[in-house]
Structure formats: C-alpha cells, structure tokens
XYZ file of C-alpha atoms in Angstrom:
674
model
C -89.671 -70.322 64.909
C -86.938 -68.033 66.299
C -84.630 -67.031 63.459
C -85.893 -69.768 61.099
C -87.180 -68.617 57.788
C -90.965 -69.198 57.438
C -90.369 -70.380 53.779
C -87.901 -72.986 54.971
C -90.418 -74.168 57.548
C -93.195 -74.378 55.123
C -91.135 -76.263 52.675
C -90.455 -79.006 55.209
C -94.056 -79.154 56.460
C -97.281 -80.908 55.464
C -98.757 -77.595 54.450
C -96.887 -77.676 51.159
C -98.996 -78.484 48.034
C -97.348 -81.806 47.804
C -97.899 -82.551 51.494
C -101.495 -81.438 51.365
C -102.200 -83.346 48.168
C -100.754 -86.522 49.644
C -102.763 -86.178 52.926
C -106.105 -85.226 51.338
C -105.648 -87.675 48.540
C -104.864 -90.450 50.780
C -107.842 -89.747 52.827
C -110.349 -89.631 49.882
C -108.565 -92.667 48.359
C -108.917 -94.700 51.665
C -112.622 -93.749 51.906
C -113.272 -94.730 48.232
C -111.276 -97.982 48.455
C -113.128 -99.002 51.647
C -116.516 -98.336 50.041
C -115.542 -100.110 46.761
C -113.887 -103.019 48.521
C -116.659 -103.675 51.036
C -119.521 -103.646 48.514
C -117.552 -105.911 45.980
C -118.803 -109.520 46.196
C -116.773 -112.188 47.678
C -114.612 -109.958 49.914
C -111.343 -110.822 48.336
C -110.696 -107.368 47.106
C -111.156 -106.114 50.744
C -108.774 -108.748 52.014
C -106.093 -107.817 49.331
C -106.389 -104.126 50.213
C -106.013 -104.864 53.962
C -102.874 -106.781 53.361
C -101.499 -104.023 51.081
C -102.312 -101.455 53.606
C -100.562 -103.341 56.305
C -97.458 -103.536 54.080
C -97.633 -99.930 53.408
C -98.123 -99.105 57.000
C -95.019 -100.993 57.950
C -93.007 -99.298 55.344
C -94.313 -95.864 56.340
C -93.471 -96.555 60.129
C -89.988 -97.609 59.107
C -89.401 -94.692 56.973
C -90.883 -92.246 59.644
C -88.753 -93.696 62.472
C -85.661 -93.320 60.298
C -86.595 -89.802 59.468
C -87.193 -88.990 63.097
C -83.869 -90.267 64.046
C -82.302 -87.881 61.501
C -82.640 -84.365 61.100
C -86.181 -84.300 59.679
C -87.347 -83.983 56.189
C -90.222 -83.699 53.844
C -90.810 -87.351 52.962
C -94.561 -87.674 52.149
C -94.725 -91.371 53.076
C -95.206 -90.795 56.849
C -98.200 -88.572 56.025
C -99.932 -91.805 54.674
C -99.973 -93.434 58.042
C -103.451 -92.155 58.951
C -105.139 -93.129 55.561
C -103.320 -96.523 55.603
C -104.428 -97.215 59.100
C -107.997 -96.213 58.165
C -107.982 -98.429 55.140
C -107.051 -101.480 57.222
C -109.286 -100.509 60.137
C -112.206 -99.952 57.756
C -111.908 -103.486 56.256
C -111.539 -105.026 59.692
C -114.547 -103.172 60.985
C -116.606 -104.247 58.084
C -115.614 -107.863 58.749
C -116.402 -107.865 62.407
C -119.487 -105.421 62.327
C -121.801 -108.172 60.949
C -120.620 -110.644 63.666
C -121.087 -107.932 66.436
C -124.676 -107.178 65.129
C -125.695 -110.769 65.037
C -124.252 -111.307 68.548
C -126.019 -108.222 69.833
C -129.274 -109.470 68.289
C -128.982 -112.829 70.246
C -128.254 -110.969 73.413
C -131.146 -108.637 72.980
C -133.824 -111.354 72.555
C -135.031 -110.737 76.054
C -134.678 -107.023 75.991
C -137.083 -104.271 74.920
C -139.027 -105.045 71.684
C -137.955 -101.938 69.952
C -134.263 -102.557 70.505
C -134.766 -106.194 69.382
C -136.577 -105.212 66.260
C -133.876 -102.691 65.458
C -131.092 -105.280 65.915
C -132.945 -107.830 63.862
C -133.201 -105.314 61.085
C -129.481 -104.598 61.280
C -128.406 -108.241 61.514
C -130.893 -109.647 58.886
C -128.792 -107.991 56.032
C -125.669 -106.704 57.602
C -123.797 -105.666 54.442
C -125.177 -102.144 54.319
C -125.160 -101.493 58.185
C -121.539 -102.834 58.278
C -120.499 -100.586 55.467
C -122.183 -97.656 57.272
C -120.442 -98.578 60.566
C -117.075 -99.000 58.732
C -117.425 -95.638 57.132
C -118.472 -93.866 60.315
C -115.612 -95.581 62.274
C -113.095 -94.293 59.687
C -114.507 -90.769 59.793
C -114.557 -90.714 63.614
C -110.999 -92.219 63.707
C -109.701 -89.536 61.425
C -111.357 -86.854 63.348
C -110.073 -88.168 66.664
C -106.500 -88.401 65.106
C -106.923 -84.623 64.165
C -107.660 -83.863 67.837
C -104.705 -85.932 69.076
C -102.355 -84.426 66.487
C -103.549 -80.986 67.616
C -103.034 -81.802 71.286
C -99.534 -83.055 70.612
C -98.572 -79.878 68.705
C -100.022 -77.749 71.528
C -98.072 -79.824 74.164
C -95.027 -79.373 72.059
C -95.323 -75.620 71.930
C -95.792 -75.459 75.757
C -92.807 -77.769 76.349
C -90.571 -75.697 74.066
C -91.618 -72.507 75.822
C -90.976 -74.130 79.177
C -87.501 -75.200 77.890
C -86.646 -71.540 77.259
C -88.328 -70.052 80.264
C -88.634 -72.757 83.086
C -90.863 -70.664 85.389
C -93.069 -67.757 84.407
C -90.305 -65.193 83.694
C -86.548 -64.783 83.441
C -85.051 -61.450 84.287
C -81.542 -61.145 83.213
C -78.900 -58.323 82.901
C -79.417 -55.758 80.117
C -76.913 -54.177 77.770
C -74.919 -52.633 80.647
C -74.645 -56.040 82.429
C -76.244 -54.696 85.627
C -77.708 -57.586 87.387
C -81.351 -57.639 88.752
C -80.079 -57.989 92.366
C -77.873 -54.971 91.883
C -80.950 -52.812 91.038
C -83.244 -54.164 93.762
C -82.918 -56.751 96.676
C -84.556 -60.130 96.491
C -87.311 -59.005 98.931
C -88.355 -56.269 96.551
C -88.527 -58.730 93.678
C -90.741 -61.128 95.698
C -92.993 -58.272 96.502
C -93.306 -57.236 92.885
C -93.978 -60.740 91.590
C -96.135 -62.022 94.489
C -94.502 -65.504 94.055
C -91.253 -67.388 94.209
C -88.000 -65.770 93.045
C -84.965 -67.881 92.329
C -81.600 -66.477 92.138
C -79.628 -68.119 89.381
C -75.957 -68.030 88.580
C -75.327 -68.578 84.897
C -71.696 -69.327 83.918
C -69.413 -71.918 82.292
C -67.526 -74.927 83.648
C -64.494 -76.743 82.317
C -63.456 -80.282 83.112
C -60.751 -82.615 81.816
C -61.715 -85.181 79.340
C -59.296 -87.504 77.547
C -56.239 -85.572 76.696
C -57.900 -82.131 76.720
C -60.758 -80.196 78.336
C -64.380 -79.576 77.675
C -66.280 -76.368 78.433
C -70.062 -76.597 78.980
C -72.754 -74.201 80.437
C -73.246 -74.208 84.126
C -76.143 -73.092 86.240
C -76.569 -72.552 89.923
C -80.216 -72.980 90.775
C -81.753 -73.275 94.174
C -82.355 -76.859 94.811
C -85.711 -76.141 96.492
C -86.866 -74.412 93.338
C -86.289 -77.216 90.926
C -89.832 -78.726 91.541
C -91.266 -75.505 90.099
C -89.794 -76.097 86.670
C -92.483 -76.388 83.998
C -92.455 -79.033 81.340
C -90.259 -81.576 83.236
C -90.618 -85.168 82.262
C -89.722 -88.198 84.518
C -87.693 -89.507 81.514
C -85.450 -86.523 81.571
C -83.448 -87.623 84.602
C -81.951 -90.616 86.359
C -84.525 -90.040 89.142
C -87.640 -88.043 89.819
C -87.193 -84.173 90.030
C -87.887 -83.994 93.801
C -85.247 -86.717 94.420
C -82.708 -85.022 92.287
C -83.416 -81.748 94.138
C -82.800 -83.420 97.460
C -79.545 -84.786 96.271
C -78.407 -81.177 95.349
C -79.354 -79.850 98.758
C -76.308 -79.235 101.025
C -76.051 -81.286 104.259
C -75.168 -78.222 106.233
C -74.654 -74.432 105.686
C -73.351 -73.567 102.264
C -71.154 -70.819 103.665
C -69.523 -69.969 106.912
C -70.070 -66.229 107.620
C -67.137 -64.149 108.601
C -67.074 -61.923 111.747
C -69.733 -59.215 111.971
C -68.221 -55.867 112.652
C -69.518 -53.982 115.642
C -72.172 -51.331 115.086
C -69.841 -48.655 116.637
C -66.877 -49.514 114.305
C -65.784 -46.694 112.117
C -62.264 -47.878 111.052
C -60.841 -51.241 110.125
C -57.150 -51.591 110.757
C -54.579 -54.556 110.285
C -50.793 -54.633 111.117
C -48.950 -56.064 108.081
C -45.478 -56.377 106.546
C -44.151 -57.959 103.376
C -40.273 -57.928 103.452
C -39.788 -59.441 99.956
C -42.304 -57.700 97.658
C -44.780 -55.055 98.392
C -48.316 -56.339 98.534
C -51.599 -54.485 98.244
C -54.121 -55.338 100.993
C -57.887 -55.149 100.591
C -60.714 -56.058 102.977
C -63.742 -57.681 101.465
C -66.969 -56.687 103.325
C -70.411 -58.280 102.618
C -73.595 -56.482 103.357
C -76.929 -58.066 104.355
C -78.011 -58.593 100.572
C -74.804 -60.499 99.775
C -73.254 -57.696 97.782
C -69.422 -57.392 98.271
C -67.754 -53.989 99.061
C -63.872 -53.854 98.767
C -62.143 -51.527 101.252
C -58.570 -50.786 100.152
C -56.468 -50.753 103.325
C -53.088 -49.914 101.716
C -49.675 -51.378 100.858
C -47.775 -53.753 103.027
C -43.979 -53.045 102.676
C -40.705 -54.198 104.193
C -41.485 -52.620 107.544
C -44.368 -53.503 109.764
C -47.169 -50.868 109.716
C -50.818 -50.412 110.629
C -52.954 -50.201 107.428
C -56.499 -48.797 107.895
C -59.612 -47.571 106.067
C -62.841 -46.019 107.037
C -65.741 -48.459 107.185
C -68.720 -47.290 105.118
C -72.113 -46.876 106.894
C -74.185 -49.981 107.250
C -73.954 -53.410 108.676
C -70.859 -55.452 107.405
C -69.450 -58.896 107.589
C -65.720 -59.272 107.180
C -65.583 -61.787 104.365
C -61.772 -62.041 103.765
C -58.532 -60.231 103.348
C -57.336 -59.971 99.768
C -53.623 -59.851 98.723
C -52.675 -58.471 95.347
C -49.386 -57.613 93.645
C -48.996 -53.963 92.772
C -49.862 -52.873 89.245
C -46.316 -52.170 88.142
C -45.034 -55.471 89.527
C -47.891 -57.348 87.592
C -46.848 -55.679 84.328
C -43.137 -56.448 84.954
C -43.931 -60.124 85.724
C -46.058 -60.524 82.689
C -43.220 -59.276 80.381
C -40.626 -61.420 81.997
C -42.793 -64.579 81.761
C -43.792 -63.874 78.181
C -40.132 -63.474 77.048
C -38.660 -66.205 79.231
C -38.863 -69.723 77.679
C -37.990 -71.186 81.115
C -40.832 -71.751 83.697
C -42.488 -68.754 85.123
C -40.461 -66.767 87.670
C -42.859 -64.984 89.831
C -41.675 -63.008 92.840
C -42.805 -64.337 96.265
C -42.796 -63.148 99.771
C -44.072 -63.919 103.264
C -46.778 -61.564 104.504
C -47.246 -61.026 108.158
C -50.891 -60.152 108.987
C -52.568 -59.317 112.255
C -54.079 -58.584 114.336
C -57.242 -57.102 112.714
C -59.051 -54.614 114.765
C -62.226 -52.580 114.392
C -61.811 -49.064 115.756
C -64.421 -46.448 116.828
C -64.410 -42.807 115.752
C -61.597 -42.073 118.194
C -59.583 -44.932 116.832
C -60.124 -46.937 119.975
C -60.388 -50.636 119.513
C -63.975 -52.014 119.774
C -63.300 -55.647 118.548
C -60.341 -57.787 117.638
C -60.598 -60.473 114.913
C -58.168 -63.391 115.282
C -57.058 -64.692 111.947
C -54.651 -67.615 113.035
C -57.189 -70.230 112.155
C -58.103 -68.659 108.778
C -57.267 -70.415 105.441
C -55.041 -68.960 102.683
C -56.128 -69.838 99.083
C -55.292 -68.638 95.612
C -51.922 -67.149 95.302
C -51.616 -67.190 99.046
C -50.336 -70.313 100.784
C -51.280 -71.801 104.070
C -50.583 -69.442 107.046
C -48.506 -70.083 110.003
C -50.847 -70.205 112.943
C -50.006 -67.825 115.792
C -53.342 -66.871 117.531
C -54.574 -63.659 116.247
C -51.869 -63.197 113.629
C -50.648 -65.209 110.595
C -47.667 -65.405 108.271
C -48.998 -66.074 104.782
C -46.918 -66.998 101.723
C -47.777 -64.948 98.634
C -46.677 -65.528 95.033
C -47.115 -62.693 92.359
C -48.887 -64.872 89.812
C -51.303 -62.263 88.641
C -54.091 -63.796 90.578
C -55.164 -62.464 94.132
C -54.474 -64.424 97.197
C -57.215 -64.759 99.872
C -57.085 -65.156 103.609
C -60.551 -66.093 104.990
C -62.386 -68.169 107.532
C -62.586 -71.926 106.710
C -65.602 -72.740 104.383
C -67.521 -75.983 103.728
C -66.198 -76.162 100.235
C -62.748 -76.653 101.682
C -63.572 -80.196 102.736
C -66.808 -81.064 100.914
C -67.360 -81.608 97.236
C -70.503 -79.774 95.840
C -73.083 -82.208 94.395
C -73.873 -81.549 90.727
C -76.398 -82.763 87.991
C -74.718 -83.324 84.601
C -75.408 -84.656 81.137
C -74.395 -88.232 80.198
C -71.203 -87.164 78.434
C -70.067 -85.248 81.411
C -70.919 -88.036 83.768
C -68.839 -90.364 81.707
C -65.815 -88.101 82.337
C -66.158 -88.296 86.093
C -63.771 -90.371 88.108
C -64.622 -93.204 90.606
C -67.614 -92.153 92.924
C -68.697 -89.499 90.430
C -65.815 -87.144 91.367
C -65.375 -84.249 89.006
C -62.773 -81.518 89.004
C -64.315 -78.322 87.619
C -62.894 -75.006 86.758
C -65.662 -72.339 87.056
C -64.783 -68.827 86.202
C -61.161 -69.883 86.219
C -61.602 -70.887 89.756
C -61.089 -74.563 90.991
C -64.301 -76.270 92.206
C -64.363 -79.854 93.453
C -67.730 -81.592 92.427
C -69.463 -84.900 92.762
C -71.993 -86.174 90.237
C -75.225 -87.144 91.954
C -77.530 -87.368 88.999
C -77.634 -87.575 85.235
C -80.029 -85.609 83.045
C -80.855 -85.833 79.375
C -81.642 -82.098 79.195
C -82.113 -79.004 81.412
C -84.141 -75.834 80.531
C -82.746 -72.419 79.777
C -79.520 -73.666 78.246
C -80.162 -73.351 74.569
C -80.214 -76.002 71.878
C -76.551 -75.683 71.134
C -75.333 -76.719 74.529
C -72.997 -79.840 74.277
C -73.401 -80.532 77.962
C -74.167 -78.814 81.237
C -73.495 -78.740 84.915
C -76.289 -77.998 87.386
C -75.581 -77.139 91.112
C -77.536 -75.649 94.020
C -77.079 -71.840 93.699
C -76.129 -71.309 97.279
C -73.646 -74.169 97.267
C -72.034 -73.000 94.159
C -71.948 -69.396 95.292
C -70.245 -70.507 98.501
C -67.638 -72.429 96.585
C -66.940 -69.499 94.277
C -66.907 -66.849 96.935
C -64.478 -68.956 98.926
C -62.077 -68.462 95.992
C -63.104 -64.880 95.048
C -65.643 -63.022 97.136
C -68.556 -61.834 95.135
C -67.886 -64.167 92.226
C -70.816 -66.403 93.186
C -73.566 -63.933 93.320
C -76.607 -64.600 91.130
C -76.836 -62.719 87.906
C -80.408 -63.511 86.826
C -83.660 -64.324 88.337
C -86.273 -67.111 87.578
C -89.658 -65.821 88.794
C -92.944 -67.709 89.359
C -95.885 -65.210 89.543
C -99.569 -65.223 89.514
C -99.516 -61.556 88.631
C -97.542 -61.288 85.458
C -99.114 -57.825 84.641
C -97.807 -56.302 87.745
C -94.409 -57.621 87.064
C -94.466 -56.302 83.486
C -95.458 -52.906 84.716
C -92.611 -52.884 87.248
C -90.077 -53.967 84.465
C -91.275 -51.333 82.125
C -90.468 -48.288 84.226
C -87.736 -46.827 86.302
C -84.264 -48.514 86.697
C -85.665 -51.875 86.186
C -86.438 -51.113 82.557
C -82.811 -51.593 81.604
C -83.062 -55.276 82.440
C -83.890 -58.017 79.861
C -87.128 -59.958 80.664
C -88.616 -62.967 78.875
C -92.037 -64.370 79.851
C -92.991 -67.944 79.074
C -96.440 -67.004 78.021
C -94.941 -64.672 75.388
C -92.739 -67.427 74.050
C -95.675 -69.887 73.941
C -97.910 -67.419 72.240
C -95.190 -66.694 69.612
C -94.766 -70.481 68.836
C -98.533 -70.978 68.510
C -99.029 -68.008 66.337
C -96.201 -68.876 63.935
C -97.554 -69.380 60.285
C -96.922 -73.155 60.177
C -98.387 -73.736 63.654
C -101.457 -71.584 63.026
C -102.177 -73.050 59.647
C -101.557 -76.707 60.729
C -103.873 -76.390 63.734
C -106.544 -74.714 61.702
C -106.342 -77.463 59.108
C -106.572 -80.231 61.806
C -109.637 -78.671 63.493
C -111.327 -78.376 60.045
C -110.508 -82.001 59.408
C -112.147 -83.008 62.731
C -115.265 -81.042 61.787
C -115.424 -82.513 58.235
C -115.019 -86.026 59.679
C -118.138 -85.566 61.922
C -120.066 -84.280 58.960
C -119.027 -87.208 56.702
C -119.904 -89.619 59.522
C -123.392 -88.426 59.782
C -123.849 -88.401 55.964
C -122.279 -91.843 55.565
C -124.687 -93.408 58.121
C -127.763 -91.794 56.792
C -127.014 -92.546 53.059
C -125.986 -96.180 53.796
C -129.125 -97.011 55.863
C -131.737 -94.883 54.093
C -130.334 -94.769 50.570
C -130.321 -97.293 47.748
C -128.413 -99.737 49.890
C -131.011 -100.139 52.585
C -133.009 -103.406 52.883
C -136.681 -102.555 52.250
C -137.800 -105.952 53.330
C -137.447 -104.937 56.983
C -140.090 -102.157 56.507
C -142.296 -104.581 54.529
C -142.229 -107.145 57.301
C -143.031 -104.582 59.974
C -145.916 -103.219 57.993
C -147.246 -106.712 57.369
C -147.280 -107.224 61.185
C -149.294 -104.039 61.729
C -146.647 -101.677 62.683
C -147.829 -98.151 61.994
C -145.847 -94.976 60.955
C -144.972 -94.107 64.492
C -143.495 -97.672 65.150
C -141.669 -97.559 61.852
C -140.177 -94.260 62.675
C -139.111 -95.372 66.176
C -137.563 -98.535 64.838
C -135.594 -96.549 62.243
C -134.415 -94.114 64.816
C -133.288 -96.911 67.065
C -131.592 -98.769 64.158
C -129.675 -95.528 63.167
C -128.745 -94.850 66.827
C -127.355 -98.362 67.495
C -125.343 -98.342 64.270
C -124.134 -94.867 65.035
C -123.015 -95.675 68.643
C -121.140 -98.890 67.449
C -119.346 -96.954 64.690
C -118.451 -94.096 66.957
C -117.141 -96.460 69.656
C -115.074 -98.408 67.092
C -113.952 -95.051 65.548
C -112.698 -93.839 68.945
C -110.612 -97.012 69.258
C -109.192 -96.334 65.793
C -108.309 -92.749 66.894
C -106.422 -93.967 69.916
C -104.466 -96.516 67.731
C -103.780 -93.673 65.225
C -102.477 -91.491 67.960
C -99.951 -94.096 69.015
C -98.821 -94.899 65.412
C -99.137 -91.597 63.427
C -98.442 -88.842 65.975
C -95.029 -90.420 66.665
C -94.078 -89.228 63.137
C -95.105 -85.655 63.580
C -91.514 -84.634 63.800
C -90.493 -86.597 60.705
C -93.239 -85.330 58.552
C -94.023 -81.647 59.783
C -90.756 -80.075 61.219
C -87.639 -78.716 59.863
C -85.452 -79.980 62.797
C -85.957 -81.925 65.987
C -87.721 -79.735 68.580
C -86.212 -79.356 72.066
C -87.612 -81.114 74.127
C -88.655 -83.910 71.654
C -92.440 -84.237 71.022
C -94.452 -86.696 73.125
C -97.563 -88.414 72.105
C -100.636 -86.840 73.708
C -103.884 -88.736 73.853
C -106.631 -86.098 74.608
C -108.998 -88.368 76.385
C -111.460 -85.577 77.415
C -111.559 -84.211 73.945
C -111.944 -87.600 72.336
C -114.776 -88.396 74.759
C -116.447 -85.051 74.035
C -115.945 -85.640 70.284
C -117.625 -89.103 70.694
C -120.556 -87.701 72.567
C -121.148 -84.932 70.056
C -120.928 -87.512 67.220
C -123.506 -89.729 68.948
C -125.804 -86.829 69.688
C -125.457 -85.586 66.171
C -126.399 -88.995 64.755
C -129.320 -89.293 67.052
C -130.561 -85.944 66.211
C -130.119 -86.537 62.497
C -131.923 -89.867 62.586
C -134.833 -88.297 64.524
C -135.139 -85.371 61.962
C -134.875 -87.735 58.973
C -137.415 -90.212 60.409
C -139.819 -87.375 61.023
C -139.401 -85.943 57.540
C -140.145 -89.269 55.805
C -143.701 -90.036 54.509
C -144.520 -93.327 56.208
C -148.001 -93.420 54.624
C -146.479 -94.468 51.277
C -146.322 -98.256 50.923
C -142.823 -99.553 50.728
C -141.660 -100.949 47.337
C -142.370 -104.669 47.224
C -139.248 -106.666 46.952
C -139.719 -110.152 45.536
C -139.232 -112.747 48.154
C -137.351 -116.048 47.561
C -139.600 -119.029 46.755
C -140.054 -121.456 49.750
C -141.364 -124.258 47.584
C -139.312 -127.511 47.849
C -137.386 -128.163 44.691
C -137.853 -131.781 43.683
C -134.866 -134.044 43.708
C -133.418 -135.102 40.471
C-alpha cells in the first residue's frame, strides 16, 4: 500500500480482467467437467481428467513456487490451483462415494429403520447420489478455500502492521527533533497510556566485514519488553522470543552511577592545570530522569587554578568530567591535518585534575569527590592514580576526552541479536566490534534473527541490544548519547493517548498507531476488493451446494424405483417424506465433511501461492498459511443446516399422493441355455 500506485497493484493482482476470467472460468470449467465426466459411461473420461488435473496441479505448484521465490508476478497459472484441485477431488469423491454409501448401508442394517431405508436408497443406485456428493464436496471445498484465503490475507495485514508498529503505538521526534522524553518524563507517559512504555534508542551501527565496513540499523529495546511484540513468529529467531530476551538482559547493573552531589551544594569546583595546551573543562551532570546537563567549569592553563561553576537547582549526579580543546585550536589542527600529507600531528598535554569539591553558598566544602580510580576514555588517556587527584593525558583530536567512574562496559561486552549476515561477520565466540554513533562498542552475538520489526523493508541487516545496556555503553563514551529517542507504547486506552498527543507540547511529536496501519492495509482497494470477492465466493459456493444436491437427488437423475418399492410396501406420504429428508441429509453431511477435507487440502496447496498470484512484491513479513478451523466448522454447520432445511421444505412441498411413474423392471425369468 504505502506509496505503491494502486494501478500497479491491480495490474499484478487477481482482480484484473485476466485474473478474474481465469479464476471464474476455471471454477465453472471444473464443475462442468466434473459433472460431464462423472455421468459419462465407463468412467474413463473421469480418470483421464483426474490424471490431467494432477499434471496441471504439479505444473502450477512448480510455477507458483518459482514465482514466490522471485519478485512476484501476474502469472495466471497459480490461480488455477483451486479449480485443478477441485477437479481431481471431485473425481476421487465420485469414485469413493459409492463405496462409502454401500459400506454405510451394511453398517446400518441393525440401526433405525429410517436410516437403513435412506442408505439403501442411496446405495442401490449410487451414480446420482455420488454425483451430488461430489458436486457438494467441490462447492464446500471452494467455499472453505475462500475462507482460508481471506484468513491468510487478514493475518498478513495484521503481521505487516505489527512489523511497522510492534506494540500499539510508536511516538517519535517530530520536525524539530525533540524527543518524547525531553517533553515529558517516562512516568507521565505511563500515566497517559495506562500501559507499558518502552524507551527505544534508534541509531546505526558499523562493523568490519571483509576488507570494508557495513552499516546497519541498530535498536536499543528493553529486553523485558520484547515479549510484548505483536506478530512475532517462532521461526523468526534462533530461539523463542522469551529465551532471546533473557540472553539480552545484563548480568548486573547496566551503569555505575556517579557520586550524588549533596543537597546543600551550590558550587562545583576542581583544581586543574594543563601546561602544554589549554583545555576546556566541563562537568556532566545527570538528573533523575537521565537527562544530561553540561556545566562549563572553565579553561585549564599552564598554571594550576581552581575552576568552578554554580550548580543549577535540583538533584544531580556527577557523571563525568569532559575535556575539550579550545575552538581556535580545533580549527588550527583541522587545517594543519588537512594540508599535511604526513600522519596527523595533534597537540597533546598532561592535565592535572583534582580534587573535585562541592561547595555551599559560602563556598565552604560540603563534599570531596576522589577521582584517582576513575577511567579516562576518548581523547583522554589512562590517568596516573594519586588518591583524590589524577594526571590525564589529552590529545587534541577534535573529539572530547572523558574522565569518569568505571563502567560495566569497560570489561563486559554487550549482548546483541543480529541478522544472519552480521552474525557471519562476527569473530570466534560471536565477538563483534561495533561503532555506534562514531563511538566504539564491544559486542557479543547471542542470537540470530531473520527479521525484527520497526526497521523498514530496505534494511540490509540490524543489531538489537538491550536499551539500558546500550545506553550505558554509549554514555560511558559520551554522556547523554545513549538516551532513548522514541517510545514504544502498549495501551488499553488508545483514545486517551491520542487525545494527549493532539494537544499541547506533545502535538509536535510524530505518532503512529498499529490499528491505523492495519486499517489502512485492509481498506486498500486491492485488499477490500479481494476480500469482498472471496466472501461472495463462499456464499455462492454454499448456494450451489444446496442446489446441486437437490437437483441431483430430486431431478431427472433420481432413481424412482426407490419410491415405487416403498409405496409397494405400504409406506405412506409421511414415510416417503421422512425417507427423502433422511436421504438428503445423509448425502449432504457426507458431501460437507468431504468438502471440508478438500478445503483444508486447498489451504495447504493454494494459499501458499497467494504471494505469487496476488501481490506486487513479497510482503514483510512473508505470508503464512492460516487454517480458520472455527470458521470452517461454522461454515460446515451452516451448510448442513441449510441442506437439512432445504430438504425438509422440498419434501413438504412435493405432492406425495401422485403415484410415482412406473419404471420397467428387469425380467427375472431364466434365460434358457443355448
């Protein structure tokens, strides 16, 4: 649907004139050939048609599988699967119906008299009843196929909608790139939705492959929320979804928090010096919601000095100290490295840091933060440990250096789920070196997935990690870089969430609801027309089934000797009526049961070629065969009830006082031997 011309879709669908003619013509031809073949003497024509149908069925399946493996097409041959199956099934049903009726008659000899009489009437001259049962089975089979085809298409639209929106809604940044968590905290979103809210980090990851690199989409999704994903199939992953979710969960805390500043702290001060190159010093503070606030402390120069800045109101955690080269030095280094063919010549220096102190309003120390055990990453090299102070190497590379508490990602690789191609590029033990947002991330492959929702059909691969673990690894390189930029929401009150997103600051966000996507797919012209056609086909099949049974058993093909024998034995109009009703009911039940079996067989054979015969391109995820057992059972019950009701009404409407037309009986006199 999205962005695909309707004309192109219809050109490649069964709703074209050619496709419709092929399907309807095949159906009519199958019914006509079944009737002609079955009433022809000898049965050779029926056997020849059955063999021809089997050959055509094999060819259609081969062509359908080849088309499905490709990009799709408008080959009309897969559309003949249902008529070909019905032709073969009709002949087989005719062949076995007589045997079944005769066997049932022998089994019913000790049963109720009415049932025995009805079965005797059916088994005495089984040609017409077998034809009626075969026609009924074909009609019910085609009707059941229509229901299964419809169920498969509806399942396909539901799966495609879930592939775009895994939960009930996705709330993402709008045109100004403001994220949902920047406008409202997670607790507020949970209150608005009344359900689970999953913070998701959407970005890209690059990994080495062969002699180059490959860039794929990357998602950070809470591992505990993976089981909420709609439309997931067991075949999509190397293990069940709960098992894969457990593999993503970190074994310990995803992040080691920094020191919490005292409530009475008003100033943050650090003693610093950088004798070689002046370095800009910034304190990264984290609030309770996880947002990062940068506090510029000043510039460290050749002489030791105390750099300080006022702490904003609130509760803050000291995440890290950030070291940056001054703006002018960054521009100069960029020009020199761009014009110099030799390796880059960045300026470097040692930066003395510490101690860090939090001061009250009178600038009296209220807490001291030792940083001797902190780690240096990025453009900062490992510090020289000295208790509350540290000497850090810093290179002016254009990237910041960070001095922070040790984090789990320093020693543990983050577990990830990847596609097969990415998994093939991993090293021994599934080790994978990623670059996420230009930051190095050490990962380990713990599962392989064929697909993952919310990535788009053009994704050549993907990397999936636990959101908190990925955020901890990114924040360890650059504070704030790992914060979620969209929300996946599961809600039982979508209207309340829609109302909240339609007014106030939240209206600037982009929201997509799974129900809207599914409704759009179902209301597309091709889907609406095809579903209507299939429902009409199911209704037509039921009507044809009733008509075929009545005409076959009460029309010119009926055996009037049954009625003559019953009249000769003194059976009155009421008995004749009851026997006819039972005869119609038994033939109808047998035909419906065989037809339901044909419908199930058609589902397994023909629905697998829906993609080849009725779509422009392979849907994502691929279609799966759906057998609507409940609908098939209801369809069978309705067909049986309709047949019984029709037989009852027809039997009542007949004038049983008219004598049956006498049919000459074969002579029983012994022929003298010659």
